[in-house]
Short mmCIF file of C-alpha atoms in Angstrom, two decimals:
data_model
loop_
_atom_site.label_atom_id
_atom_site.label_comp_id
_atom_site.label_asym_id
_atom_site.label_seq_id
_atom_site.Cartn_x
_atom_site.Cartn_y
_atom_site.Cartn_z
CA MET A 1 122.35 74.80 52.23
CA PHE A 2 122.95 76.71 55.79
CA TRP A 3 125.92 75.15 57.64
CA VAL A 4 124.06 73.16 60.35
CA ASP A 5 121.99 71.40 57.71
CA GLU A 6 124.79 70.21 55.94
CA THR A 7 126.61 68.88 59.27
CA ALA A 8 123.41 66.92 59.86
CA LYS A 9 123.10 65.60 56.21
CA LYS A 10 126.69 64.23 56.65
CA ILE A 11 125.67 62.85 60.00
CA LYS A 12 122.56 61.14 59.04
CA GLU A 13 124.51 59.53 55.90
CA ARG A 14 125.83 57.08 58.75
CA LYS A 15 122.65 55.55 59.44
CA LEU A 16 122.82 54.96 63.08
CA LYS A 17 120.29 53.67 65.09
CA LEU A 18 120.53 56.62 67.29
CA GLU A 19 122.33 59.93 67.35
CA TRP A 20 123.30 60.82 70.56
CA VAL A 21 124.50 64.65 70.93
CA ASP A 22 126.11 65.68 73.97
CA ASP A 23 127.98 69.01 75.53
CA MET A 24 129.43 69.78 78.73
CA LYS A 25 130.36 71.66 81.14
CA THR A 26 132.48 72.40 84.62
CA PRO A 27 130.29 74.49 86.87
CA SER A 28 133.20 75.97 88.18
CA GLY A 29 131.67 79.74 88.65
CA LYS A 30 129.45 82.13 86.86
CA ILE A 31 129.57 80.24 83.19
CA HIS A 32 130.42 82.88 80.66
CA ILE A 33 129.02 83.24 77.60
CA GLY A 34 131.29 81.55 75.61
CA SER A 35 130.29 78.19 76.95
CA LEU A 36 126.68 79.12 75.48
CA ARG A 37 127.95 79.10 71.91
CA GLY A 38 128.77 74.91 72.67
CA VAL A 39 125.13 74.56 73.71
CA VAL A 40 123.36 76.52 70.62
CA ILE A 41 125.60 74.43 68.03
CA HIS A 42 124.92 71.22 69.79
CA ASP A 43 121.10 72.36 69.86
CA LEU A 44 121.22 73.41 65.74
CA VAL A 45 122.73 69.96 65.22
CA TYR A 46 120.07 68.23 67.40
CA LYS A 47 116.85 69.93 65.47
CA SER A 48 118.38 69.78 62.25
CA LEU A 49 118.90 65.81 62.35
CA LYS A 50 115.17 65.62 63.56
CA ASP A 51 114.32 67.96 60.89
CA LEU A 52 115.99 65.34 58.75
CA GLY A 53 113.83 62.49 60.61
CA VAL A 54 116.61 61.32 62.11
CA ASN A 55 116.13 59.56 65.63
CA THR A 56 118.35 61.78 68.01
CA LYS A 57 118.89 62.66 71.29
CA LEU A 58 120.37 65.92 73.29
CA THR A 59 122.08 66.02 76.66
CA TYR A 60 124.00 68.21 78.50
CA VAL A 61 126.43 67.08 80.98
CA PHE A 62 127.48 69.41 84.25
CA ASP A 63 130.64 68.11 85.37
CA ASN A 64 130.07 68.84 89.10
CA HIS A 65 132.66 66.09 90.39
CA ASP A 66 135.33 67.94 89.62
CA PRO A 67 137.72 69.83 91.74
CA MET A 68 137.32 73.36 92.83
CA ASP A 69 140.69 74.51 91.52
CA ALA A 70 140.68 78.43 91.53
CA LEU A 71 138.46 81.39 93.52
CA PRO A 72 136.60 83.52 90.88
CA VAL A 73 137.21 87.16 91.96
CA TYR A 74 133.26 87.56 93.54
CA LEU A 75 134.22 84.73 96.05
CA ASP A 76 134.72 85.28 99.78
CA LYS A 77 138.09 83.99 99.64
CA GLU A 78 138.32 83.48 103.64
CA LYS A 79 135.31 81.06 103.24
CA TYR A 80 136.30 79.06 100.02
CA LYS A 81 139.89 78.55 100.21
CA LYS A 82 139.55 75.47 102.68
CA TYR A 83 137.49 74.23 99.26
CA LEU A 84 140.52 74.24 96.82
CA GLY A 85 140.88 70.67 95.44
CA VAL A 86 137.48 69.23 96.81
CA PRO A 87 134.82 68.14 94.14
CA LEU A 88 132.25 70.97 93.22
CA TYR A 89 129.40 69.27 94.45
CA LYS A 90 130.61 68.96 97.99
CA VAL A 91 131.67 72.63 97.97
CA PRO A 92 128.70 74.99 99.70
CA SER A 93 126.37 77.29 97.58
CA PRO A 94 127.41 80.81 97.50
CA VAL A 95 123.26 81.15 97.66
CA THR A 96 120.94 79.52 100.08
CA GLY A 97 118.19 77.30 98.23
CA TYR A 98 120.45 74.82 96.30
CA ASP A 99 122.44 71.56 97.11
CA ASN A 100 125.68 72.93 96.52
CA TYR A 101 128.45 75.25 94.58
CA ALA A 102 127.94 73.45 91.27
CA ASP A 103 124.15 73.02 91.44
CA TYR A 104 124.05 76.68 91.88
CA TYR A 105 126.38 78.01 88.94
CA ALA A 106 124.87 74.85 86.58
CA LYS A 107 121.35 75.85 87.06
CA ASP A 108 122.16 79.53 86.85
CA PHE A 109 123.61 78.72 83.36
CA ALA A 110 120.76 76.28 82.67
CA SER A 111 118.26 79.03 83.02
CA VAL A 112 119.72 81.02 80.34
CA PHE A 113 120.09 78.45 77.44
CA THR A 114 116.52 77.46 78.19
CA LYS A 115 115.48 80.80 77.67
CA ILE A 116 117.23 81.16 74.65
CA GLY A 117 115.47 77.87 73.16
CA CYS A 118 117.84 74.99 74.12
CA ASN A 119 116.46 72.09 76.32
CA PRO A 120 118.54 69.18 76.66
CA GLU A 121 118.13 66.73 79.06
CA ILE A 122 120.62 67.73 82.10
CA LEU A 123 123.10 64.74 83.24
CA TRP A 124 125.26 65.35 86.40
CA ALA A 125 128.57 63.46 86.29
CA SER A 126 128.55 62.63 89.83
CA LYS A 127 125.28 60.77 89.30
CA ILE A 128 126.70 58.82 86.09
CA TYR A 129 129.64 57.84 88.56
CA MET A 130 127.26 57.02 91.23
CA SER A 131 124.89 54.97 89.18
CA GLY A 132 127.49 52.65 88.19
CA GLN A 133 127.53 53.76 84.07
CA MET A 134 131.53 54.44 84.48
CA ASN A 135 132.49 51.22 86.39
CA LYS A 136 132.82 48.70 83.16
CA VAL A 137 135.15 51.38 81.57
CA ILE A 138 136.85 52.79 84.86
CA LYS A 139 138.21 49.07 84.86
CA GLU A 140 138.98 48.46 81.43
CA VAL A 141 141.35 51.96 81.20
CA LEU A 142 142.77 50.81 84.50
CA ASP A 143 143.57 46.91 83.43
CA LYS A 144 145.26 48.53 80.02
CA ALA A 145 147.26 51.33 81.95
CA ASP A 146 150.32 50.57 79.89
CA LEU A 147 148.65 51.34 76.67
CA VAL A 148 147.39 54.71 78.53
CA ARG A 149 150.80 55.44 79.13
CA ASN A 150 151.64 54.83 75.83
CA VAL A 151 149.39 57.10 74.45
CA TYR A 152 150.96 60.15 76.41
CA GLU A 153 154.35 59.00 75.13
CA GLU A 154 153.04 59.11 71.47
CA LEU A 155 151.51 62.22 71.74
CA TYR A 156 153.39 64.15 74.11
CA LYS A 157 156.69 62.57 74.44
CA LYS A 158 155.96 62.06 77.79
CA GLU A 159 157.02 58.83 79.60
CA MET A 160 154.47 57.91 82.69
CA PRO A 161 155.99 56.34 85.41
CA LYS A 162 155.36 52.32 85.66
CA ASP A 163 153.27 53.68 89.22
CA TRP A 164 150.91 56.18 87.46
CA TYR A 165 147.46 55.20 87.01
CA PRO A 166 144.60 56.60 85.44
CA PHE A 167 142.15 57.23 88.19
CA GLN A 168 141.89 60.11 90.85
CA PRO A 169 140.52 58.81 94.06
CA PHE A 170 139.19 61.21 96.29
CA CYS A 171 140.75 60.85 99.61
CA SER A 172 139.34 59.23 102.24
CA SER A 173 140.65 61.66 105.26
CA CYS A 174 140.51 65.23 103.60
CA GLY A 175 138.21 64.71 100.86
CA LYS A 176 140.31 66.38 98.03
CA VAL A 177 140.70 65.11 94.89
CA SER A 178 143.12 67.39 93.17
CA THR A 179 146.24 66.47 95.50
CA THR A 180 145.63 62.57 94.97
CA LYS A 181 147.92 60.12 93.18
CA ALA A 182 147.24 56.58 92.19
CA ILE A 183 150.20 54.21 92.43
CA ASP A 184 149.21 50.91 92.21
CA TRP A 185 145.91 48.67 90.90
CA ASP A 186 145.44 45.11 91.89
CA GLY A 187 142.60 44.38 89.61
CA GLU A 188 139.94 45.22 92.47
CA THR A 189 141.23 48.28 94.46
CA ILE A 190 143.49 51.39 93.87
CA LYS A 191 146.38 52.51 96.64
CA PHE A 192 147.03 56.36 96.60
CA ILE A 193 148.44 58.98 98.44
CA CYS A 194 147.16 62.46 98.81
CA LYS A 195 150.33 64.41 98.38
CA VAL A 196 150.73 67.28 100.31
CA ASP A 197 152.77 68.97 97.10
CA HIS A 198 150.69 67.81 94.56
CA VAL A 199 149.59 70.82 93.04
CA LYS A 200 150.69 74.46 93.52
CA TRP A 201 147.46 75.91 94.75
CA THR A 202 146.57 73.51 97.50
CA ASN A 203 148.16 70.74 99.83
CA GLY A 204 146.97 67.40 100.09
CA CYS A 205 147.01 65.83 103.60
CA GLY A 206 149.78 62.85 103.65
CA PHE A 207 147.21 60.07 103.70
CA GLU A 208 147.52 57.03 102.20
CA GLY A 209 145.12 54.13 101.44
CA ARG A 210 143.37 51.67 99.08
CA ILE A 211 139.76 51.74 97.65
CA PRO A 212 137.70 50.38 95.21
CA PRO A 213 137.47 52.90 92.17
CA PHE A 214 134.18 51.66 91.43
CA SER A 215 131.28 54.47 92.37
CA SER A 216 127.77 53.11 94.13
CA ASN A 217 124.60 54.79 95.32
CA ALA A 218 127.11 55.03 98.68
CA GLY A 219 128.80 57.83 96.74
CA MET A 220 132.06 58.14 94.51
CA THR A 221 134.93 56.94 95.30
CA GLY A 222 136.87 58.89 92.65
CA LYS A 223 137.29 60.08 88.69
CA LEU A 224 138.97 59.27 85.95
CA PRO A 225 141.13 61.92 84.83
CA TRP A 226 139.44 64.67 82.10
CA LYS A 227 141.41 63.94 79.09
CA ILE A 228 140.41 59.88 79.69
CA GLU A 229 137.26 60.54 81.15
CA TRP A 230 136.05 62.50 78.03
CA PRO A 231 136.28 59.30 75.87
CA ALA A 232 135.45 56.61 78.68
CA LYS A 233 131.85 58.87 78.92
CA TRP A 234 131.55 58.67 75.20
CA LYS A 235 131.50 54.83 75.38
CA ALA A 236 129.72 54.27 78.77
CA LEU A 237 126.95 56.67 77.69
CA GLY A 238 126.68 55.95 74.07
CA ILE A 239 127.41 59.37 72.61
CA THR A 240 127.81 59.84 68.73
CA VAL A 241 127.95 63.38 68.18
CA GLU A 242 130.13 65.84 70.67
CA GLY A 243 132.16 68.69 69.86
CA ALA A 244 134.45 71.58 71.86
CA GLY A 245 136.19 74.91 71.03
CA LYS A 246 139.02 74.96 68.84
CA ASP A 247 141.75 74.94 72.21
CA HIS A 248 140.66 71.10 72.44
CA MET A 249 140.14 70.45 69.02
CA SER A 250 143.31 71.46 67.71
CA ALA A 251 146.25 69.03 66.79
CA GLY A 252 147.60 67.47 69.97
CA GLY A 253 144.76 68.92 71.87
CA SER A 254 142.46 66.93 74.10
CA HIS A 255 140.03 65.69 71.20
CA ASP A 256 143.20 64.01 69.88
CA PHE A 257 144.03 62.20 72.91
CA ALA A 258 140.54 61.19 73.52
CA LYS A 259 140.82 59.56 69.77
CA HIS A 260 143.57 57.58 70.68
CA ILE A 261 141.96 56.31 73.86
CA CYS A 262 139.02 55.28 71.79
CA ASP A 263 141.13 53.45 68.76
CA LYS A 264 144.11 51.77 71.39
CA VAL A 265 142.61 51.14 74.79
CA ILE A 266 138.80 51.31 74.81
CA ASN A 267 137.59 50.50 71.39
CA TYR A 268 135.19 52.77 70.87
CA PRO A 269 133.95 55.19 67.88
CA VAL A 270 135.11 58.63 67.45
CA PRO A 271 131.76 60.62 68.18
CA TYR A 272 131.08 62.75 64.89
CA PRO A 273 133.38 66.26 66.07
CA LEU A 274 131.92 69.82 66.01
CA SER A 275 134.75 72.34 66.18
CA TYR A 276 133.88 75.87 66.71
CA GLU A 277 135.58 79.03 67.52
CA PHE A 278 135.96 81.13 70.56
CA PHE A 279 133.24 83.45 71.65
CA LEU A 280 135.29 86.57 72.65
CA ILE A 281 134.16 89.87 74.40
CA GLY A 282 136.17 92.89 73.06
CA GLY A 283 138.63 90.63 71.49
CA LYS A 284 139.32 88.78 74.78
CA LYS A 285 138.82 85.28 75.82
CA MET A 286 136.75 84.32 79.16
CA SER A 287 137.06 82.03 82.23
CA SER A 288 134.48 80.84 84.31
CA SER A 289 136.99 80.07 87.14
CA LYS A 290 138.54 83.21 87.16
CA GLY A 291 135.58 85.07 86.91
CA ILE A 292 136.85 86.98 83.95
CA GLY A 293 134.24 88.55 81.14
CA LEU A 294 130.34 88.74 80.87
CA SER A 295 128.54 85.59 82.14
CA ALA A 296 125.47 84.01 80.31
CA SER A 297 123.05 85.46 82.34
CA GLU A 298 124.44 88.76 81.98
CA MET A 299 124.39 88.68 78.57
CA LEU A 300 120.52 88.27 78.56
CA GLU A 301 120.23 91.59 80.65
CA ILE A 302 121.40 93.25 77.10
CA LEU A 303 119.96 91.34 74.34
CA PRO A 304 116.50 89.78 74.46
CA ALA A 305 116.73 85.80 74.03
CA GLU A 306 116.17 85.44 70.61
CA ILE A 307 118.64 88.24 69.37
CA LEU A 308 121.46 86.19 71.62
CA ARG A 309 120.46 82.94 70.16
CA PHE A 310 120.43 85.13 66.64
CA LEU A 311 124.06 86.16 67.20
CA MET A 312 125.11 82.48 67.76
CA VAL A 313 123.13 81.05 64.53
CA LYS A 314 124.18 83.36 62.16
CA THR A 315 127.99 82.57 62.73
CA LYS A 316 129.58 79.41 60.95
CA MET A 317 131.13 77.23 63.33
CA ASN A 318 134.79 77.70 62.50
CA GLN A 319 134.45 81.66 62.82
CA ALA A 320 135.16 83.51 65.94
CA ILE A 321 132.17 85.81 67.08
CA ASN A 322 134.10 88.94 68.45
CA PHE A 323 131.42 90.48 70.16
CA ASP A 324 131.71 94.04 71.83
CA PRO A 325 128.59 95.57 73.41
CA GLU A 326 130.08 99.04 73.12
CA GLY A 327 129.23 101.08 69.92
CA GLU A 328 127.07 100.56 67.35
CA THR A 329 127.75 96.47 67.89
CA ILE A 330 124.10 96.04 69.40
CA PRO A 331 122.17 98.33 67.35
CA VAL A 332 123.44 96.58 64.14
CA LEU A 333 122.60 93.29 65.41
CA PHE A 334 119.01 94.11 65.47
CA ASP A 335 119.06 95.18 62.27
CA GLU A 336 120.59 92.00 60.85
CA TYR A 337 118.13 89.81 62.90
CA GLN A 338 115.01 92.28 60.82
CA LYS A 339 116.67 91.36 57.72
CA CYS A 340 116.62 88.21 58.51
CA ALA A 341 113.25 88.37 59.48
CA ASN A 342 111.99 89.77 56.04
CA ALA A 343 113.64 87.17 54.55
CA TYR A 344 111.72 84.55 56.36
CA PHE A 345 108.14 86.08 55.69
CA GLY A 346 109.07 87.11 52.47
CA GLU A 347 108.78 84.94 49.23
CA ASN A 348 112.66 84.27 49.12
CA LYS A 349 113.48 81.52 51.63
CA ASP A 350 117.20 81.95 51.45
CA GLU A 351 120.15 81.05 53.79
CA MET A 352 118.91 84.43 55.96
CA ALA A 353 115.03 82.86 56.25
CA ARG A 354 116.87 79.78 57.52
CA ILE A 355 118.81 81.66 60.24
CA PHE A 356 115.70 83.65 61.29
CA GLU A 357 113.59 80.38 61.88
CA LEU A 358 116.72 78.73 63.73
CA SER A 359 116.89 81.76 65.73
CA GLN A 360 113.54 81.53 67.27
CA VAL A 361 113.27 80.63 70.84
CA ALA A 362 109.66 79.06 70.70
CA ASP A 363 106.91 79.63 68.15
CA VAL A 364 107.85 81.87 64.92
CA LYS A 365 106.72 85.27 65.13
CA LYS A 366 107.30 88.81 63.46
CA PRO A 367 109.38 90.93 65.10
CA PRO A 368 108.89 94.98 65.67
CA THR A 369 109.84 96.73 62.24
CA VAL A 370 111.10 100.10 63.98
CA ARG A 371 114.55 99.98 63.94
CA PHE A 372 116.36 99.71 67.24
CA SER A 373 118.67 102.86 66.57
CA THR A 374 115.14 104.64 66.12
CA LEU A 375 113.64 102.85 69.50
CA VAL A 376 116.81 104.52 70.91
CA GLN A 377 115.64 108.07 70.13
CA TRP A 378 112.12 107.39 71.02
CA VAL A 379 112.97 106.10 74.65
CA GLN A 380 114.67 109.49 74.98
CA MET A 381 112.30 111.59 73.63
CA PRO A 382 109.01 112.31 76.05
CA ASN A 383 105.78 111.17 75.74
CA MET A 384 106.37 108.21 73.27
CA GLU A 385 105.09 105.46 75.87
CA GLU A 386 102.08 105.03 74.10
CA GLU A 387 103.90 104.88 70.18
CA ILE A 388 106.32 102.27 71.90
CA LYS A 389 103.46 100.09 72.55
CA LYS A 390 101.46 100.74 69.65
CA GLU A 391 104.32 99.50 67.53
CA GLY A 392 104.57 96.62 69.84
CA LEU A 393 108.23 97.64 71.34
CA SER A 394 107.88 97.48 74.89
CA GLU A 395 109.89 94.39 75.19
CA TRP A 396 112.74 95.79 73.10
CA ALA A 397 112.54 99.35 74.42
CA LYS A 398 113.94 97.83 77.71
CA TYR A 399 117.20 96.53 76.19
CA ALA A 400 117.45 100.28 74.22
CA ARG A 401 117.55 101.64 77.77
CA VAL A 402 120.10 99.48 78.91
CA TRP A 403 122.13 100.43 75.60
CA LEU A 404 121.92 103.69 76.34
CA GLU A 405 122.69 103.43 79.97
CA ARG A 406 126.01 101.16 79.61
CA TYR A 407 127.23 101.25 76.12
CA ALA A 408 126.00 103.57 73.83
CA PRO A 409 128.63 106.52 72.55
CA GLU A 410 127.78 110.03 73.44
CA LYS A 411 126.65 110.91 70.21
CA ASP A 412 123.85 109.03 70.54
CA LYS A 413 122.22 110.33 73.96
CA PHE A 414 120.59 113.23 74.40
CA MET A 415 118.11 114.97 76.97
CA VAL A 416 115.80 117.80 76.54
CA ARG A 417 117.23 121.10 78.55
CA LYS A 418 114.88 122.21 80.85
CA GLU A 419 116.01 126.01 80.30
CA LEU A 420 117.44 127.14 77.13
CA PRO A 421 120.62 126.09 76.72
CA LYS A 422 123.80 128.50 76.50
CA GLU A 423 125.02 127.05 73.06
CA VAL A 424 122.10 128.71 71.82
CA GLU A 425 124.76 132.02 72.25
CA SER A 426 126.18 130.26 68.75
CA LEU A 427 123.32 130.54 66.49
CA ASN A 428 123.76 133.25 63.61
CA ASN A 429 120.75 135.69 62.37
CA LYS A 430 119.75 133.17 59.74
CA GLN A 431 119.36 130.37 62.26
CA LYS A 432 117.28 132.76 64.73
CA GLU A 433 115.15 133.59 61.79
CA TYR A 434 114.28 130.14 60.87
CA LEU A 435 113.36 129.49 64.25
CA SER A 436 110.88 132.35 64.11
CA VAL A 437 109.23 130.93 60.97
CA LEU A 438 108.93 127.68 62.86
CA ILE A 439 106.80 129.70 65.23
CA SER A 440 104.95 131.57 62.84
CA GLU A 441 103.87 129.00 60.73
CA ASP A 442 101.08 126.72 61.26
CA LEU A 443 103.33 123.30 61.36
CA ASP A 444 101.58 119.47 61.64
CA PHE A 445 101.99 118.52 64.87
CA GLU A 446 99.70 115.14 64.14
CA ASP A 447 101.42 113.86 60.82
CA ALA A 448 105.54 113.81 61.52
CA GLU A 449 106.00 112.33 58.11
CA LYS A 450 104.43 116.03 56.90
CA LEU A 451 105.77 117.93 59.79
CA GLN A 452 109.31 117.05 58.76
CA ILE A 453 108.68 118.01 54.84
CA GLN A 454 107.34 121.47 56.11
CA LEU A 455 110.98 121.49 57.94
CA TYR A 456 112.91 121.25 54.82
CA ASN A 457 110.91 123.50 52.67
CA LEU A 458 110.48 126.05 54.83
CA ALA A 459 114.35 126.21 55.12
CA LYS A 460 114.92 126.28 51.77
CA GLU A 461 112.03 129.05 51.29
CA HIS A 462 114.39 131.14 53.73
CA GLU A 463 117.56 130.46 51.92
CA VAL A 464 118.90 128.61 55.11
CA GLY A 465 121.12 125.32 54.84
CA SER A 466 119.20 122.36 55.89
CA LYS A 467 122.29 121.53 58.18
CA ASP A 468 122.36 124.97 59.57
CA ALA A 469 118.36 124.77 59.91
CA PHE A 470 118.42 121.47 62.09
CA THR A 471 121.43 122.42 63.96
CA ALA A 472 118.99 125.48 65.42
CA ILE A 473 116.44 123.04 66.17
CA TYR A 474 118.75 120.35 68.21
CA ILE A 475 121.13 123.42 70.02
CA THR A 476 117.38 124.70 70.78
CA LEU A 477 116.42 121.75 72.28
CA ILE A 478 119.04 119.74 73.55
CA GLY A 479 122.12 121.77 73.47
CA LYS A 480 124.20 119.56 70.58
CA THR A 481 124.75 120.00 67.04
CA SER A 482 122.72 116.86 65.92
CA GLY A 483 119.95 114.25 67.34
CA PRO A 484 116.81 112.42 66.78
CA LYS A 485 114.69 113.19 63.63
CA ALA A 486 113.63 116.44 64.06
CA ALA A 487 109.81 116.07 63.03
CA TRP A 488 109.18 113.11 65.99
CA PHE A 489 111.04 114.89 68.47
CA ILE A 490 109.28 118.37 67.84
CA GLN A 491 105.86 116.43 67.62
CA SER A 492 106.68 114.52 70.51
CA LEU A 493 107.11 117.66 72.70
CA GLY A 494 104.24 119.26 71.84
CA LYS A 495 103.40 122.42 70.44
CA ASP A 496 103.26 124.98 73.39
CA PHE A 497 106.71 123.54 74.60
CA ILE A 498 108.26 124.14 71.11
CA GLN A 499 106.62 127.68 70.52
CA LYS A 500 107.93 129.00 73.70
CA ARG A 501 111.30 127.34 73.27
CA PHE A 502 112.02 128.90 69.76
CA THR A 503 110.72 132.27 70.86
CA GLU A 504 113.22 132.38 73.39
CA ALA A 505 116.28 131.06 71.23
CA SER A 506 114.96 133.52 68.20
CA ARG A 507 115.34 136.79 70.53
#
C-alpha cells in the first residue's frame, strides 16, 4: 500500500465526524519550493481520505499577521527597513495591484500550488483574528499564563518572569509587534511596553499602554506568540490533521511545545501529525525571508506541473528530497514519470501506478512516450518542429530548452557548424573513406530506423570500427566526438546538406 494511503487508513480508524486537514505558511517573501512539499503532503492525505469516503476538509492558512523580521535580498532596503517589526499585512506590496506585502507573496505561492493540483480553501490569519474566532482561546491562554510559563520551564528549563504574558500586542503608537512585551493581564486588558531594544534587528518606540487583546472587525490588537498560537489555532478552528517539517516535529521542537499546550493549558486533542523531511536544493536548505533557494514559481519554469507534483508524490514523507537541477537529475525525473505512467496504463496496478495517479493535476492523461533525453536532442536539431508537434511534445520541448540553457552538461549540447569544423583535421583515412562511402550510397533519408542500420552495416563492410565511423559523422557535423542518434540527426539536416558536408570532410 502506498504511504499516503496507509496514513489515511490510520486516520480513518479514528471515526471523527470531520477530518480537517490544515497547513500554513508565513508569506515573508518569495516562498521557496521546500514549503510546497507540505502543501502536497496535506493535499495527498486529504485526497486519500476522500477516496476512503471520509468527510474531510482542506485549508491553508497564510500567517499574514506575522512581523517582517528580515529583508530578502531582492527588496529595496531603504524603502522597506522602516517596516521591520510591522505585521506583514500592513507592509506595502512591492508590486502594484495587491493589498499588501503578504497578499502579493501569498498569492504568488498559491498560484503555484493551484497549478500542481492543490486547491485548499485559503484562510488569512488576520481575518481569523478579526472574525473573533481566536478571542475565546486567547482569554483562556492569558488566564492560564502560569501554566504556559510552566511548559517553558518543563520543556526548556527556562524560567519565565511573573510579568511575562503569552501575548504580542500591536503597538498603538508605532504599529510594530516584534518590539512589544505584555507585562500585565487584568482579565480584560493587557498592559504592554514597546521596548526600544527588545530585538536586535529593529527598535521599538518606548510607548506604554493598555489594550484589550481581543480583535474585531475594527482591526487586530495583537497576536499570540507563534508557538502558542499554533495549538490555539487548532482549537479555534477545529483542526484534526496537521503536520510540519522535521525541524518543528523533532523532540523539544515547536510541535512538542504545542502538544504540551494542548494537554496542559487548552485541553484540545493534538491533530494527527504528519512529519516530513526537508526539500533541499543541491543539498542546501532554503529560506523565504532571506531569499535563499529556488522559489516555488521558479520551479514551474524548469518542470511541468505534473512532473513537479510527481517529484513530491513519489518520495516518502520521512525521506529528504535533494533536488539538484544541474546534470542529469531532470532527464531522469522525466524517465521515472514515464515508467509510472506505463504501470498505470498497463495491467499491473502497483505502487508506481498509484504514484502516477496522485501526480495528476487534473484528468489523468498519457504522457509522451519519447524520452526527455531524446527530446533534448531533437530541439537542437534543425527541421524537427513538425516531428515534435506530431509526437505531442510541444509542451515538454519548452522544458527541454530551459534545461539545455541553464543546467545541461556540455556533453549534451551541440550545434550544427555552419562551416566545416577544424576538428575534421583529426580524421584518419579510414574515417574519410567511410564518409565518401556514405555519399556514394543511396541512403534512406525517409526512414531513420533503416538509415541507422545502413550506417552500421556500411561501417562493417568497409572495416571501419563503429565508434570511429560515428565519431567521423559527429566531428564533421558538430565538431564533437559524440552527439545525438546519428540517423535521426542526418535525416533532420537533409540529403543536400549531408552530401555537401561529407564531400568537404572526405577530401
